[in-house]
Amino acid sequence: MVAFSSHVQPYNGFMAVHAIHAVCSHDCPDSCAVLVTVNAEGRAVKIAGDPSQPVTRGFLCGKVARYLDRVYAPGRVLYPMRRRPGIAKGPQSRGREHEAFERISWDEALDAVSARLRAISDRYGPESILPYSYAGTIGVLGYGSMDRRFFHRLGASRLDRTICSEAGGQAWNLVYGKKLGMATEDFRLAKLILAWGANVHGNNIHLWPFIEEARRNGARLVVIDPYRTRTAALADRHIAIRPGTDVALALGLMHVLLNEGLEDRAYIAAMTHGFEQLAARAREYTPERVAAWTGIAPSEIEQLAREYATTRPAALRLNYGVQRCENGGTAVRAIAMLPALTGAWKHRGGGAQLSTSGAFAWDKNALERPDLALASPLGRLGRVVNMCALGHALTQLDAHAGDGPPVHALFVYNSNPAAVAPNHNAVCRGLLRPDLFTVVHEQFFTDTTDYADFVLPATTFLEHTDVQGAYGHYFVQLSQQAIEPRGETRSNVWLFGQLAQRMGFPEACFRDTPEEMIHQALAIGPDGRSTNPGMEHITFEDLERQGHIALAIHADPEAHPFLPYTSGPLATPSGKIELYSQTLAAASLDALPGFNPPIESRWSETAKKYPLELLARKNDNYMNSTFANLPGHRQMEARTNQKLEIHPQDAASRGVAEGDPVRVSNDRGAIELTAMLNAHLPLGVVAARLDWAKQHPAGANVNVLTSERLTDLGAGATFYSTLVEVEKAENRE
Ligand SMILES: Nc1nc2c(c(=O)[nH]1)N[C@H]1C(S)=C(S)[C@@H](COP(=O)(O)OP(=O)(O)OC[C@H]3O[C@@H](n4cnc5c(=O)[nH]c(N)nc54)[C@H](O)[C@@H]3O)O[C@H]1N2
Ligand SMILES: Nc1nc2c(c(=O)[nH]1)N[C@H]1C(S)=C(S)[C@@H](COP(=O)(O)OP(=O)(O)OC[C@H]3O[C@@H](n4cnc5c(=O)[nH]c(N)nc54)[C@H](O)[C@@H]3O)O[C@H]1N2
Ligand code: SF4
Ligand SMILES: [Mo]
């Protein structure tokens, strides 16, 4: 364990303390720099933001400010556990998890799990083993390194990690080639900020002070979101667009600004490809047509277009909210084109940010070692299974008949699929299969551990070392281990290294230490510096000393502000910003953005039976399903816990009043919630929150309603394209 700054001070009069530099590893754009104060007994006694980090500037969100409640929670899984003989899988042991499992040693656990995986691989082929992980930690090692090596060497199926950002990511790359965006700190220079499908206050709080600074200097904030988030409530204007209609709005804005000659011809000529084709398409999207889809008045569309095109600098914070609809890929493509038409990228404080992750060129090959698949029994990389269709993969046993065996073993880590995956009922049916072997590496007894054969104890970011980039800023940060792992908790790197050795994999890379792997991620060269593009000035020792180091593009922002997409060539086929996509044309897809209403929307046949559009939302004080088990965090969400928010008119027409129990249902499932009237919702739109299913009296969560249908680009999840009906619960037969 290496201390970042080990200044010894008196604490409580007796004990020595030191502060260690860590990084919040939760799946959040901010990747906060954290200082953990540890007392002489090795216990973390304080967690705070590191004031020296230029973006996260010394404060933490409400969830992580209470992180010690999580690390030291009485419910932590501290030891390897095996399901007791005779205890069936499923929700019936909820609340009695410690009785359903028995404690075993790590040796027993590793032996038993590796033996079972080997037997399943021998019998059904290695692709019958499916890893299931997402972003429990976004540390570079914890997210994907030793685990990938292990599963490649095994020949297991590969998971297509599409549940979050793939639609938007692919869409952005079709337009710009690479996920870059304006520097977060530069939002303070903007005069107009559009937060489009971006709950800044809830999900990206460290951008908020920069927005506030801009507003103190005269900037206006406009929020485009069907839901009145706190961000929207605090904005100068909230445009409550109907879900899934952003493509139409973006094209409508283009229509107006092109009609009025407000585009930047010089920028368009220099930097873009396909302008004439896009302009022709945009001509079809008159404000009147767009108003009919979006529910936004034509005059408001015109005003927004003029304001956006004539205010400089104009900043767009586009987040992943818009791409959780069936047409979400196209929505991101269309919105991303707006700053290309107005030339907003040219001005510091202008442009857009969806993600900054494309700037971090980690050495993924060294970390993940896809070459190890050649040594697997399969002799090649395993087939790919889309994580959004887990229910399908586990229940339709011939689903993969064409490309491999059914899934017989599921290895879950960094994720809680029995809460977060769409079509929850299908997922749970799959997890209940008696012939499915399930291992879960976790910090807590989640919804998913209810279905596990083995539960293995995982560390938190205070208990392991990692290196991290960000998708909301341009700093590389080292996260140092602050405390000894509680109980027998172990990191992802340790677990998969150990399992590989039990499987008899001879490759030396399975014995790499975290520090060696950080060197590999940075591709440290002979002179001690990283050889990754944009990181050449970074050494491990400097990271240890400073905690955070800006990427080269952001090393001296005052002298050389980063203005992405202002010079070429870009990483697109044409080398330019692609308003017309040759890639899509070649795939026989629409090369231009065009509006198609989602199948699950008010315009579809299904809406006759299920007329309400549901937003199955995240919580400001949880991280997806993380924190939902902690009483302090639940208290912070008490207002909306297990509520169904509904417009008063939609409620009245169903005889529903505030506080009534309501049944929310569709063909996939049903859940009982409590009605909460919300006049800020567009008519026909309802909202509910993601929660642990086991927190609900009937063991359900909103994902009983969401579908496994995939987005138009990137095969992503469509949580925000869900049709339901609502009735008073007493009306049930
Ligand atoms: N506190 C907190 N922070 C988080 C998370 C969390 O759960 N809690 N999750 C993290 C994760 S995993 C991610 S991916 C990021 C996501 O960050 P965001 O992209 O901000 O995530 P969402 O909350 O999914 O969506 C943002 C907003 O989009 C709106 N929206 C839904 N449908 C539409 C639509 O059709 N059009 C438009 N214009 N808006 C729409 C939603 O109402 C929501 O308020 O946040 C991260 N940060
Ligand atoms: N209805 C609905 N569903 C959604 C969303 C939504 O907005 N609405 N959002 C979707 C989105 S954007 C995302 S990204 C996904 C998120 O889905 P997940 O990535 O599954 O997110 P979490 O719910 O945060 O669960 C992460 C789990 O990893 C565990 N964990 C944390 N650190 C470690 C570690 O170091 N090792 C191991 N082994 N485990 C660890 C945590 O304890 C936690 O239980 O959810 C999706 N599901
Ligand atoms: S969840 Fe996000 S805002 Fe909160 S501490 Fe972590 S990185 Fe920072
Ligand atoms: Mo996400």
PDB file of N, CA and C in Angstrom, residues 44 58 85 153 168 234 278 302 313 352 723:
ATOM      1  N   ALA A  44     -10.626   4.092   7.458  1.00  0.00           N
ATOM      2  CA  ALA A  44     -10.943   5.348   6.773  1.00  0.00           C
ATOM      3  C   ALA A  44     -11.910   6.127   7.660  1.00  0.00           C
ATOM      4  N   GLY A  58     -12.759  19.576  -5.291  1.00  0.00           N
ATOM      5  CA  GLY A  58     -12.873  19.462  -3.845  1.00  0.00           C
ATOM      6  C   GLY A  58     -14.240  19.165  -3.281  1.00  0.00           C
ATOM      7  N   PRO A  85     -26.775 -26.395   0.581  1.00  0.00           N
ATOM      8  CA  PRO A  85     -27.530 -27.474  -0.075  1.00  0.00           C
ATOM      9  C   PRO A  85     -29.004 -27.374   0.301  1.00  0.00           C
ATOM     10  N   ARG A 153      -8.849 -16.476 -22.661  1.00  0.00           N
ATOM     11  CA  ARG A 153      -8.041 -17.695 -22.589  1.00  0.00           C
ATOM     12  C   ARG A 153      -8.938 -18.927 -22.430  1.00  0.00           C
ATOM     13  N   GLY A 168     -25.350   6.020 -28.629  1.00  0.00           N
ATOM     14  CA  GLY A 168     -24.849   7.388 -28.749  1.00  0.00           C
ATOM     15  C   GLY A 168     -23.390   7.419 -29.169  1.00  0.00           C
ATOM     16  N   LEU A 234     -34.076  24.415 -12.474  1.00  0.00           N
ATOM     17  CA  LEU A 234     -33.163  25.521 -12.204  1.00  0.00           C
ATOM     18  C   LEU A 234     -32.769  26.282 -13.469  1.00  0.00           C
ATOM     19  N   LEU A 278     -27.866  16.992 -46.446  1.00  0.00           N
ATOM     20  CA  LEU A 278     -28.514  17.233 -45.152  1.00  0.00           C
ATOM     21  C   LEU A 278     -29.489  18.407 -45.251  1.00  0.00           C
ATOM     22  N   GLU A 302     -38.612  27.902 -33.575  1.00  0.00           N
ATOM     23  CA  GLU A 302     -37.945  28.983 -34.323  1.00  0.00           C
ATOM     24  C   GLU A 302     -37.054  29.812 -33.412  1.00  0.00           C
ATOM     25  N   PRO A 313     -20.200  32.179 -27.355  1.00  0.00           N
ATOM     26  CA  PRO A 313     -20.149  30.752 -27.697  1.00  0.00           C
ATOM     27  C   PRO A 313     -21.424  30.028 -27.247  1.00  0.00           C
ATOM     28  N   ALA A 352     -19.702  21.069 -28.273  1.00  0.00           N
ATOM     29  CA  ALA A 352     -20.577  20.119 -27.592  1.00  0.00           C
ATOM     30  C   ALA A 352     -19.742  19.122 -26.812  1.00  0.00           C
ATOM     31  N   LEU A 723     -43.976   1.431 -23.463  1.00  0.00           N
ATOM     32  CA  LEU A 723     -45.393   1.774 -23.328  1.00  0.00           C
ATOM     33  C   LEU A 723     -46.032   0.969 -22.195  1.00  0.00           C
TER      34      LEU A 723
END
